[in-house]
Short mmCIF file of C-alpha atoms and ligand atoms in Angstrom, two decimals:
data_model
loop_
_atom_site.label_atom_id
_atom_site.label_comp_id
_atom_site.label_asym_id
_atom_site.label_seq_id
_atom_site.Cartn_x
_atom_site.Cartn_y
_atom_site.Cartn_z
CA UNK O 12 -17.00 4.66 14.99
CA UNK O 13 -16.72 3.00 11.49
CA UNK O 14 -15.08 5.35 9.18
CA UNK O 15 -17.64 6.15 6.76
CA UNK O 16 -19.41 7.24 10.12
CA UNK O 17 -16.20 9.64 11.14
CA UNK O 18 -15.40 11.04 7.32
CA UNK O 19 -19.59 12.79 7.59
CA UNK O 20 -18.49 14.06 10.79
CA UNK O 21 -15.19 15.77 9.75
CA UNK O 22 -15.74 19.88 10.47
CA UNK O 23 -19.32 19.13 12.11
CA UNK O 24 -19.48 20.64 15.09
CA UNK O 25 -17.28 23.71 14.26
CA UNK O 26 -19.35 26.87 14.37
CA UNK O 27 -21.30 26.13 17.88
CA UNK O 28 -22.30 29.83 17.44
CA UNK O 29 -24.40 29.33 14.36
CA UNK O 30 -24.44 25.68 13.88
CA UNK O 31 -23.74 25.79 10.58
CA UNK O 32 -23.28 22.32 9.53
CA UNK O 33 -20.47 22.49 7.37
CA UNK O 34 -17.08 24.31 8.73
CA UNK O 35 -16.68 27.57 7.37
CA UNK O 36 -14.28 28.52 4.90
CA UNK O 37 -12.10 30.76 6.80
CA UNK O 38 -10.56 33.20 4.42
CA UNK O 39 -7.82 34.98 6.20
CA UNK O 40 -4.51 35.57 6.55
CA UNK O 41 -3.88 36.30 9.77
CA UNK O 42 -5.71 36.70 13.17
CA UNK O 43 -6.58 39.32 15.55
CA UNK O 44 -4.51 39.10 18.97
CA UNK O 45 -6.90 39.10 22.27
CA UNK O 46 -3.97 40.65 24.52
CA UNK O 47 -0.47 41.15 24.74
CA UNK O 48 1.16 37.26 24.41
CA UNK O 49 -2.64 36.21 23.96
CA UNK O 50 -3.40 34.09 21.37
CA UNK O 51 -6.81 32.64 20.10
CA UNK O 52 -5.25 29.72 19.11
CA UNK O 53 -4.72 30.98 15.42
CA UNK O 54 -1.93 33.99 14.54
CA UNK O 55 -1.51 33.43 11.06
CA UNK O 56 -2.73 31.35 8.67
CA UNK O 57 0.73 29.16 8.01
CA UNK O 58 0.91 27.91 11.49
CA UNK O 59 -2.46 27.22 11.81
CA UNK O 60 -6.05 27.96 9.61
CA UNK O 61 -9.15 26.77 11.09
CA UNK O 62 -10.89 25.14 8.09
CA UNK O 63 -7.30 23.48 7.33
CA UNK O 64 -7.39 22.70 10.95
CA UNK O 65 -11.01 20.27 10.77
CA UNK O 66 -9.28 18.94 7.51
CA UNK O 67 -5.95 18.38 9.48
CA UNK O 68 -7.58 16.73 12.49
CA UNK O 69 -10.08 14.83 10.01
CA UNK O 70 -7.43 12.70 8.04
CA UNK O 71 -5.97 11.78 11.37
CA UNK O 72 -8.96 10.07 13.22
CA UNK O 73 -9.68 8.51 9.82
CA UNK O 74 -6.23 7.48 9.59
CA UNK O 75 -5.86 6.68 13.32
CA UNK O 76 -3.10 8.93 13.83
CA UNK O 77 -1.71 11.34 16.32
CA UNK O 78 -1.93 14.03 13.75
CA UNK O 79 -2.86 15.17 10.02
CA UNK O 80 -1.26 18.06 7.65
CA UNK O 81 -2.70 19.05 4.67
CA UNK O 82 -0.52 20.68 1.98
CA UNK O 83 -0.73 22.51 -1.58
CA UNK O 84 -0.30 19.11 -3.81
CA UNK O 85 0.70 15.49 -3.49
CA UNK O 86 4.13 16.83 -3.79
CA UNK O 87 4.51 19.01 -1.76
CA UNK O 88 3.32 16.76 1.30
CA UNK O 89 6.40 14.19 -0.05
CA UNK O 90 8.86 17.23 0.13
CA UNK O 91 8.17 18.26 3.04
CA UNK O 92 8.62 14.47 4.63
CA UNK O 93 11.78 14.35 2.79
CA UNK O 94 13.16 17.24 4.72
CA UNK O 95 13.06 14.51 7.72
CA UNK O 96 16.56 13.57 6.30
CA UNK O 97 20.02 14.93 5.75
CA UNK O 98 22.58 14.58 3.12
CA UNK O 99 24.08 11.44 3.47
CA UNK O 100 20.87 9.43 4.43
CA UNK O 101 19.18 6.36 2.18
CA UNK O 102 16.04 5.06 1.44
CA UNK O 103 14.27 2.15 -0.03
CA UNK O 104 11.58 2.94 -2.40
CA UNK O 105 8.95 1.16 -4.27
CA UNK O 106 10.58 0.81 -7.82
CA UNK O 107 6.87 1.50 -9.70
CA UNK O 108 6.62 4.40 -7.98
CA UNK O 109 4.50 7.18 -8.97
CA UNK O 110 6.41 9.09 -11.89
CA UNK O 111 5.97 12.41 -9.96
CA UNK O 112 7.78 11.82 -7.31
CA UNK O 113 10.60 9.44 -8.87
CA UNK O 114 11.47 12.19 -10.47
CA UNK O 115 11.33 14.51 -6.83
CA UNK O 116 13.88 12.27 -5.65
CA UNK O 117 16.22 11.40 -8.50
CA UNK O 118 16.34 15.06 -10.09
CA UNK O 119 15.89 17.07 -6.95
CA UNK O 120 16.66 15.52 -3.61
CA UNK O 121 19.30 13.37 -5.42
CA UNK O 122 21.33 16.61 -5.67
CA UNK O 123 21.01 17.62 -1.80
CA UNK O 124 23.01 14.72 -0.87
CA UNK O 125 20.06 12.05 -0.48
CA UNK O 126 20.21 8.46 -1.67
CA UNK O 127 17.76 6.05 -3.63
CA UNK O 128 17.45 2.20 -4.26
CA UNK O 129 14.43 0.86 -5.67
CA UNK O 130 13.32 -2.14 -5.31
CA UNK O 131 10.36 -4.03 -5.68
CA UNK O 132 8.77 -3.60 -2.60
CA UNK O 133 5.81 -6.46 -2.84
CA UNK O 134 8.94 -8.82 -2.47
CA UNK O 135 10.48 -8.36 1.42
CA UNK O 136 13.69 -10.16 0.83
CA UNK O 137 14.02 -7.45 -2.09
CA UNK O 138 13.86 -4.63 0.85
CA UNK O 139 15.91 -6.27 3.07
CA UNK O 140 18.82 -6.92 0.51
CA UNK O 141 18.74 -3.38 0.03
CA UNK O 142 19.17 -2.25 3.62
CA UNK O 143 22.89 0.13 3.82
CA UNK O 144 24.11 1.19 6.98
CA UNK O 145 22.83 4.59 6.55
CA UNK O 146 19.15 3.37 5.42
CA UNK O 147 16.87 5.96 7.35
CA UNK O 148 13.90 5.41 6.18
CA UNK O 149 11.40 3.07 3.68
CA UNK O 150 9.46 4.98 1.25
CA UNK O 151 6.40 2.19 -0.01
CA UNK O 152 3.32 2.47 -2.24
CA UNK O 153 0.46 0.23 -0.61
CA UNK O 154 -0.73 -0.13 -4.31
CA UNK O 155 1.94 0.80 -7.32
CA UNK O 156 1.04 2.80 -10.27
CA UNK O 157 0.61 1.27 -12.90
CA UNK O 158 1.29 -2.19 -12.26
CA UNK O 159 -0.91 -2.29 -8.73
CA UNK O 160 1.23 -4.54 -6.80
CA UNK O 161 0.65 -4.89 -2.98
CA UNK O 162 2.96 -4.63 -0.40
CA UNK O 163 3.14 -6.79 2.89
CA UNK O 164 2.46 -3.23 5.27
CA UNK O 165 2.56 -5.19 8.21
CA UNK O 166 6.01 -7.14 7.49
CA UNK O 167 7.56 -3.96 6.39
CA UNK O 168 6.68 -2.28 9.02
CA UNK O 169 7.96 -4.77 11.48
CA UNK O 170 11.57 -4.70 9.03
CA UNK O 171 11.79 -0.88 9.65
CA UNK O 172 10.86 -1.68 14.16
CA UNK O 173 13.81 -3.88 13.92
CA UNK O 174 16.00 -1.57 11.89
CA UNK O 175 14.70 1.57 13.50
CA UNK O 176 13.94 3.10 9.68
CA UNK O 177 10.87 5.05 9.04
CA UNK O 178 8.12 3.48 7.68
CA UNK O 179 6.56 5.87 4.87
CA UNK O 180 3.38 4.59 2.98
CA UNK O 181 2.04 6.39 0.07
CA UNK O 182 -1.91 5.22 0.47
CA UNK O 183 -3.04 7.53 -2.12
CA UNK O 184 -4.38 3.89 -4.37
CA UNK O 185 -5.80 2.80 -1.37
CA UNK O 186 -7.48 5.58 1.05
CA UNK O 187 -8.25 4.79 4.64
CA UNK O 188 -11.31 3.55 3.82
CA UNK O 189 -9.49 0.42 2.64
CA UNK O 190 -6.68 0.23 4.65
CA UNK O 191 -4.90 1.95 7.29
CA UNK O 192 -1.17 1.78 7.34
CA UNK O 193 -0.68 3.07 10.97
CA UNK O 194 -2.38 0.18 12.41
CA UNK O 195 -0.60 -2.17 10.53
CA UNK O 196 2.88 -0.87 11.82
CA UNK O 197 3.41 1.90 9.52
CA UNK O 198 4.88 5.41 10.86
CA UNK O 199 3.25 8.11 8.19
CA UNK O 200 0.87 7.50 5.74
CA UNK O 201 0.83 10.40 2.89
CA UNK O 202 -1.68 10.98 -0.01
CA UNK O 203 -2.33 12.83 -2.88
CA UNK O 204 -5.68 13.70 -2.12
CA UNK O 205 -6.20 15.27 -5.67
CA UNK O 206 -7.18 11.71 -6.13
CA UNK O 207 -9.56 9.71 -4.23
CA UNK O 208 -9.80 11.93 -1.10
CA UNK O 209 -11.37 14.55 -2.65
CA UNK O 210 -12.23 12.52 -4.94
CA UNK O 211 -14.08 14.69 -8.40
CA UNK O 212 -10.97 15.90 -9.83
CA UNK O 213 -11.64 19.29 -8.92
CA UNK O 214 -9.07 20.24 -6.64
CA UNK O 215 -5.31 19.46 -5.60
CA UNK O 216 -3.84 18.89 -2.72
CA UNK O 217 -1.85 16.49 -0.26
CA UNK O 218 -2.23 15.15 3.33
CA UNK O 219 0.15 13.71 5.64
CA UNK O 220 -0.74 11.56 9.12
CA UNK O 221 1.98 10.85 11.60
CA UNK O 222 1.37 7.84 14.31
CA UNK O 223 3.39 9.25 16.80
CA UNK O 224 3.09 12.64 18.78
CA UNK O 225 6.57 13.24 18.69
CA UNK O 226 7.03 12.70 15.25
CA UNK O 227 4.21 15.05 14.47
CA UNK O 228 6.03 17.88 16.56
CA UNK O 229 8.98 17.66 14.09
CA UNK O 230 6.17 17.49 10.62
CA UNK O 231 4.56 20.54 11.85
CA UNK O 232 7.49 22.79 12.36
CA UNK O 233 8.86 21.38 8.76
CA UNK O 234 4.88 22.46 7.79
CA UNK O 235 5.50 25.34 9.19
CA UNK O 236 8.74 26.70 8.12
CA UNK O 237 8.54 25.41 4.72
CA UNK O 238 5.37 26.61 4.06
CA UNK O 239 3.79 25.07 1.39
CA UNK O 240 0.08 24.51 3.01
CA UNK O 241 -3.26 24.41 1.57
CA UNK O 242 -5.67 27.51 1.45
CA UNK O 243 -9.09 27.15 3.16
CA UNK O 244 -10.87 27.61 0.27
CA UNK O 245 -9.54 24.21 -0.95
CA UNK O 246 -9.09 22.48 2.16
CA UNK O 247 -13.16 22.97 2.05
CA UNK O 248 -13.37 21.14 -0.96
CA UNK O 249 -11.21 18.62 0.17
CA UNK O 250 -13.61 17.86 3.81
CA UNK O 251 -16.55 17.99 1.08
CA UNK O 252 -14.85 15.06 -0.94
CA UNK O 253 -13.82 13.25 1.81
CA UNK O 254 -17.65 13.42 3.28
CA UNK O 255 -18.67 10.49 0.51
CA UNK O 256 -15.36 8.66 0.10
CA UNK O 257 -16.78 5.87 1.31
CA UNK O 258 -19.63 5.71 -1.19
CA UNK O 259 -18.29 6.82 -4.12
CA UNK O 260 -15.05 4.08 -3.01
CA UNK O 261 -17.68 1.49 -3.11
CA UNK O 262 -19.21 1.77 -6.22
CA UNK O 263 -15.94 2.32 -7.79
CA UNK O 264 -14.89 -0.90 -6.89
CA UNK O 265 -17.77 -2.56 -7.56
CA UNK O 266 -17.54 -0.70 -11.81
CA UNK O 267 -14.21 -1.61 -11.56
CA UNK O 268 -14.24 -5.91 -10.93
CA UNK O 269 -17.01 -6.02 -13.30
CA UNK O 270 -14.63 -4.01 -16.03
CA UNK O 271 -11.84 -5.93 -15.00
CA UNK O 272 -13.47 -9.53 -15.59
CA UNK O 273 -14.74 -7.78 -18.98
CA UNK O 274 -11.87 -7.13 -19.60
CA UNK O 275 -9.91 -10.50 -19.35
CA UNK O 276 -12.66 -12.09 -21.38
CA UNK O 277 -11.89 -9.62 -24.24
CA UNK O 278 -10.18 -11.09 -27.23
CA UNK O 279 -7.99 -8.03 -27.66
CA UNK O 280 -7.11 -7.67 -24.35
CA UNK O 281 -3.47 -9.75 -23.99
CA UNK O 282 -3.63 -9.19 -20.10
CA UNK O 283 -5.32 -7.57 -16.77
CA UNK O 284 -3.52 -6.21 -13.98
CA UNK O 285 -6.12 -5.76 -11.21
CA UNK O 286 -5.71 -6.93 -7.43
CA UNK O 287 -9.43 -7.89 -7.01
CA UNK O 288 -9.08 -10.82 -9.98
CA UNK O 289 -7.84 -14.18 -8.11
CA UNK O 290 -4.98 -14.61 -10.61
CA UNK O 291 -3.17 -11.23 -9.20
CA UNK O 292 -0.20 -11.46 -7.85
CA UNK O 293 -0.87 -9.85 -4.83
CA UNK O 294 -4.92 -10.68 -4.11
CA UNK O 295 -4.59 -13.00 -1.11
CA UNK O 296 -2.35 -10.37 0.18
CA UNK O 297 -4.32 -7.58 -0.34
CA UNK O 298 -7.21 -9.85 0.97
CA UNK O 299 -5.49 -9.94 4.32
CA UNK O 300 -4.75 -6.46 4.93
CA UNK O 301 -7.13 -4.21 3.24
CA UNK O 302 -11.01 -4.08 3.04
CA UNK O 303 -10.97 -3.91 -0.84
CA UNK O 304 -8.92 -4.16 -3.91
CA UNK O 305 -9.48 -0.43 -5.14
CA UNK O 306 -10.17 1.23 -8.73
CA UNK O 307 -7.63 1.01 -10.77
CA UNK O 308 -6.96 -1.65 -13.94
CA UNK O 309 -4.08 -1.48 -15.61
CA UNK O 310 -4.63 -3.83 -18.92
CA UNK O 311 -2.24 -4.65 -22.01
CA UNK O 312 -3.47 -4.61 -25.23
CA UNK O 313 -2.88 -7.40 -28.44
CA UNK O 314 -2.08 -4.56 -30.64
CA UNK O 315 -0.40 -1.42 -30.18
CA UNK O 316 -2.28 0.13 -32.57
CA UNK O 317 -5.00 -0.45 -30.31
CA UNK O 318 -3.64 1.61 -27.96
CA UNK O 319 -4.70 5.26 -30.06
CA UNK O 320 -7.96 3.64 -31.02
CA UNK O 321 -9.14 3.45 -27.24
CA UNK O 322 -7.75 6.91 -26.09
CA UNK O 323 -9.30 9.02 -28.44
CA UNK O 324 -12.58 6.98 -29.89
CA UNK O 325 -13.64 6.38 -26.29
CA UNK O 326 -16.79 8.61 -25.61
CA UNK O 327 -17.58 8.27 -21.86
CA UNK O 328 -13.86 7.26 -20.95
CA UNK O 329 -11.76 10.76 -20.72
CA UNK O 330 -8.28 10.31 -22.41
CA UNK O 331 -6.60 12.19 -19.44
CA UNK O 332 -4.45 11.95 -16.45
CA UNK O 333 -5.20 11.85 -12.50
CA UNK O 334 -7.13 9.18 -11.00
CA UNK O 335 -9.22 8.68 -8.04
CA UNK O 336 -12.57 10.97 -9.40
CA UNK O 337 -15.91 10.20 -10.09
CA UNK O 338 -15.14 10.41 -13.77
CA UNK O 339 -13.60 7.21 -15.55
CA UNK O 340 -10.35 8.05 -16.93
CA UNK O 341 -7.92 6.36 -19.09
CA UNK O 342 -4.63 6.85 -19.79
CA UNK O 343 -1.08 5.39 -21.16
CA UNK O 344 1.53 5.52 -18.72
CA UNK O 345 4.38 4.64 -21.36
CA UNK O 346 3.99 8.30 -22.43
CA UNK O 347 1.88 10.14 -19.62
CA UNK O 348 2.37 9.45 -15.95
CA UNK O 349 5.56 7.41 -16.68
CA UNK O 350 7.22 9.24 -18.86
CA UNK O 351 9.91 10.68 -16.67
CA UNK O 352 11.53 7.12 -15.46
CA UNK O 353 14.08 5.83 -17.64
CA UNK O 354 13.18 3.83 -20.81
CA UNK O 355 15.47 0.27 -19.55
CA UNK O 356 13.46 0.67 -16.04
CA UNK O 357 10.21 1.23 -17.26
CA UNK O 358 10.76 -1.94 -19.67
CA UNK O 359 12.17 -3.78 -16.82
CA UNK O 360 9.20 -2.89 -14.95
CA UNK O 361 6.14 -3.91 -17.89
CA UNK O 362 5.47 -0.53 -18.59
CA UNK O 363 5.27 -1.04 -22.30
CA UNK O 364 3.74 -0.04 -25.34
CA UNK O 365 0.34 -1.82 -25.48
CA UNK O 366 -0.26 -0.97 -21.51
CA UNK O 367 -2.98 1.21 -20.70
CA UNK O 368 -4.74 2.38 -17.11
CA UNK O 369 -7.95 3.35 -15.77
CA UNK O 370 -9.58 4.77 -12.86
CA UNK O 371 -12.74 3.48 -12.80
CA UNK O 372 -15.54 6.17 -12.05
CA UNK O 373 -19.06 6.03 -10.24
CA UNK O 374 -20.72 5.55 -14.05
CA UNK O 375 -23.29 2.95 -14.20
CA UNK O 376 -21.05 0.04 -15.50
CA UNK O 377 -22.99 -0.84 -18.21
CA UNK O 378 -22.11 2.68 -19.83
CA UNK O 379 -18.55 2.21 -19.29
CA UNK O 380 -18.70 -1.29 -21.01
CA UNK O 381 -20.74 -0.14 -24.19
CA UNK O 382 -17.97 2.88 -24.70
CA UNK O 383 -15.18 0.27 -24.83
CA UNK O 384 -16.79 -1.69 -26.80
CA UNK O 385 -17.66 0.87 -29.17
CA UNK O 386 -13.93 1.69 -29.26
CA UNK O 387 -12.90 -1.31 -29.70
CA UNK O 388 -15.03 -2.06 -32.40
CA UNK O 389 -13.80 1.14 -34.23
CA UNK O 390 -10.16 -0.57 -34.65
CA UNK O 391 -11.88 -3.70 -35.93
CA UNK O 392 -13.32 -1.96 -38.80
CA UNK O 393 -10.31 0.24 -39.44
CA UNK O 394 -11.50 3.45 -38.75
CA UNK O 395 -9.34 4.44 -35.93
C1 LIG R 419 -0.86 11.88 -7.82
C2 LIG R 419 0.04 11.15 -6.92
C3 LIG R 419 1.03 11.82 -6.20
C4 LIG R 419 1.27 13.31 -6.34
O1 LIG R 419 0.20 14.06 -5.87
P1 LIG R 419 -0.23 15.51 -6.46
O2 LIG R 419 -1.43 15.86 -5.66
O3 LIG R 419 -0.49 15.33 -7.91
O4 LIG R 419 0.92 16.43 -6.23
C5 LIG R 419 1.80 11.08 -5.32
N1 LIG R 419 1.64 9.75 -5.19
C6 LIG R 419 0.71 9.07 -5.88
C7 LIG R 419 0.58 7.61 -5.68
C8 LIG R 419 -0.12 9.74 -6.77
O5 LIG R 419 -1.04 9.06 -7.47
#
């Protein structure tokens, strides 16, 4: 079944009793026992909630994965993966990793005895010069923040057969929809599906799919014993996002080429970072392995006065974080999402002063192209 086929279908068939079409938001804590050592199926709404449960089972057939957990936040599904190792253990990460959780392992698990290189991850000689004897495990964003790079999934996946490491991808850019790490090698693909999952910036929360069986045996009692899950009420909202993912994913990627060759023919604009635009760094790559190049466009700026003009005089455009909604955002990682990874790093990495980001929403494009322009034009006549 194509995907946008499976995501309507997620929670369907739940209440046979009513047929209610969408699965009920079950709002309970616990469950009543049948007998004594009888079970339903559900005891308590940790273990196992039944609207978490169509969410849960959801992101793993879209995801083609033994099995899905949904958690409270982005963050909280990376935590819990982390408790996978033990004090001693390395990993590789992606070096323009999300701010958020540079700052999970450098100022948290750092102290519990874990340890960190990060390297550029687009460049596989870069990985493997970074492999230690005690490298468990390969932490990679399929599309970095800000700077969108792509990584090879398929090569690093095969790296971490070889080496018997865990292959982690953070698809959260990306979504099933455009590509699915677990076919292409990977072990666990995790999201923040705050962002394009659910997909209207209404909710937060995180997902986690595990390829193999006995892998997901050891997530779910970590799931389960750490605790920090998602309530029904928002694991609703989440199914409901996830229903038009593919939709909304479309016509975000079709505003955000047309902004992105805008863009590059602007005469303030200095340069574009988007993987859809043939000069990218990683297009053919991207080409190869996923079924589009996403909605995000990272962009520098001539000026850096510029920078103030477009975040505040833009009309449509919300100066905010997040990413991934129906709503075109922008932002300035320099002092927003980024702000958290050291100043020499974020230099070496082109996270500067004139670089700003958007996610590119479901507006009609034309909209979104008239409110830059009218920013723009707002610093041309000195008014900003
Ligand atoms: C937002 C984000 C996270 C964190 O997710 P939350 O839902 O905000 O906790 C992790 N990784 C990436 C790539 C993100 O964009």
């Amino acid at each position: 079944m194509h995907i946008s086929t499976e995501a309507v279908q997620i929670g369907l068939d739940w209440d046979s009793r009513t047929g209610a079409v969408t699965v009920p938001i079950y709002q309970t804590a616990t469950f009543r026992h049948p007998g004594l050592g009888q079970s339903t199926g559900y005891d308590y709404s940790r273990s196992g909630n039944p609207t978490r449960q169509a969410l849960e089972e959801g992101i793993a057939r879209l995801d083609g994965g033994a099995r899905g957990f949904a958690y409270a936040s982005g963050m909280a599904a990376i935590t819990n993966l982390l408790m996978l190792f033990q004090r001693g253990d390395h990993l590789i990460v992606t070096e323009d990793l999300y701010g958020g959780t540079y700052r999970l392992f450098e100022q948290i698990f750092h102290q519990y005895g874990l340890e960190f290189t990060y390297v550029d991850t687009s460049s596989l000689d870069e990985v493997a010069a970074a492999l230690k004897p005690n490298t468990k495990a390969l932490f990679v964003e399929s599309l970095t923040n800000p700077l969108l790079k792509v990584a090879d999934i398929r090569a690093l996946s095969n790296l971490c057969r070889e080496r018997q490491l865990l292959c982690i991808v953070d698809n959260t850019f990306l979504t099933p929809y455009l590509l699915r790490p677990l076919d292409l090698g990977a072990d666990i693909t995790v999201y923040s599906a705050s962002k394009y999952l659910a997909g209207h910036n209404d909710t937060i929360a995180g997902l986690v799919v595990a390829k193999d069986p006995q892998l997901a045996e050891r997530i779910y009692f970590l799931q389960n014993s750490v605790g920090a899950v998602l309530g029904p009420q928002d694991s609703w909202l989440v199914i409901r996002g996830m229903k038009t993912l593919s939709v909304r994913m479309d016509r975000q990627q079709e505003n955000a080429a047309a902004l992105a060759s805008w863009l590059e023919g602007h005469p303030t604009v200095a340069k574009v970072h988007y993987p859809g635009l043939a000069g990218h760094a990683g297009h053919d790559l991207l080409k190869g392995q996923a079924r589009g190049f996403g909605a995000m466009i990272a962009f520098e700026v001539t000026d850096p006065a510029l920078v103030e003009t477009l975040l505040l005089k833009t009309r449509l455009i919300s100066f905010a974080e997040s990413l991934g909604g129906v709503e075109t955002l922008i932002t300035f990682p320099e002092l927003q999402t980024h702000a958290d990874i050291k100043a020499e790093i974020r230099a070496r990495l082109g996270i500067n002063n004139v670089l700003l980001r958007l996610s590119v929403g479901i507006e009609d494009v034309n909209d979104l192209i008239a409110d830059l322009e009218q920013a723009f034009a707002q610093e041309e006549k000195g008014e900003a």
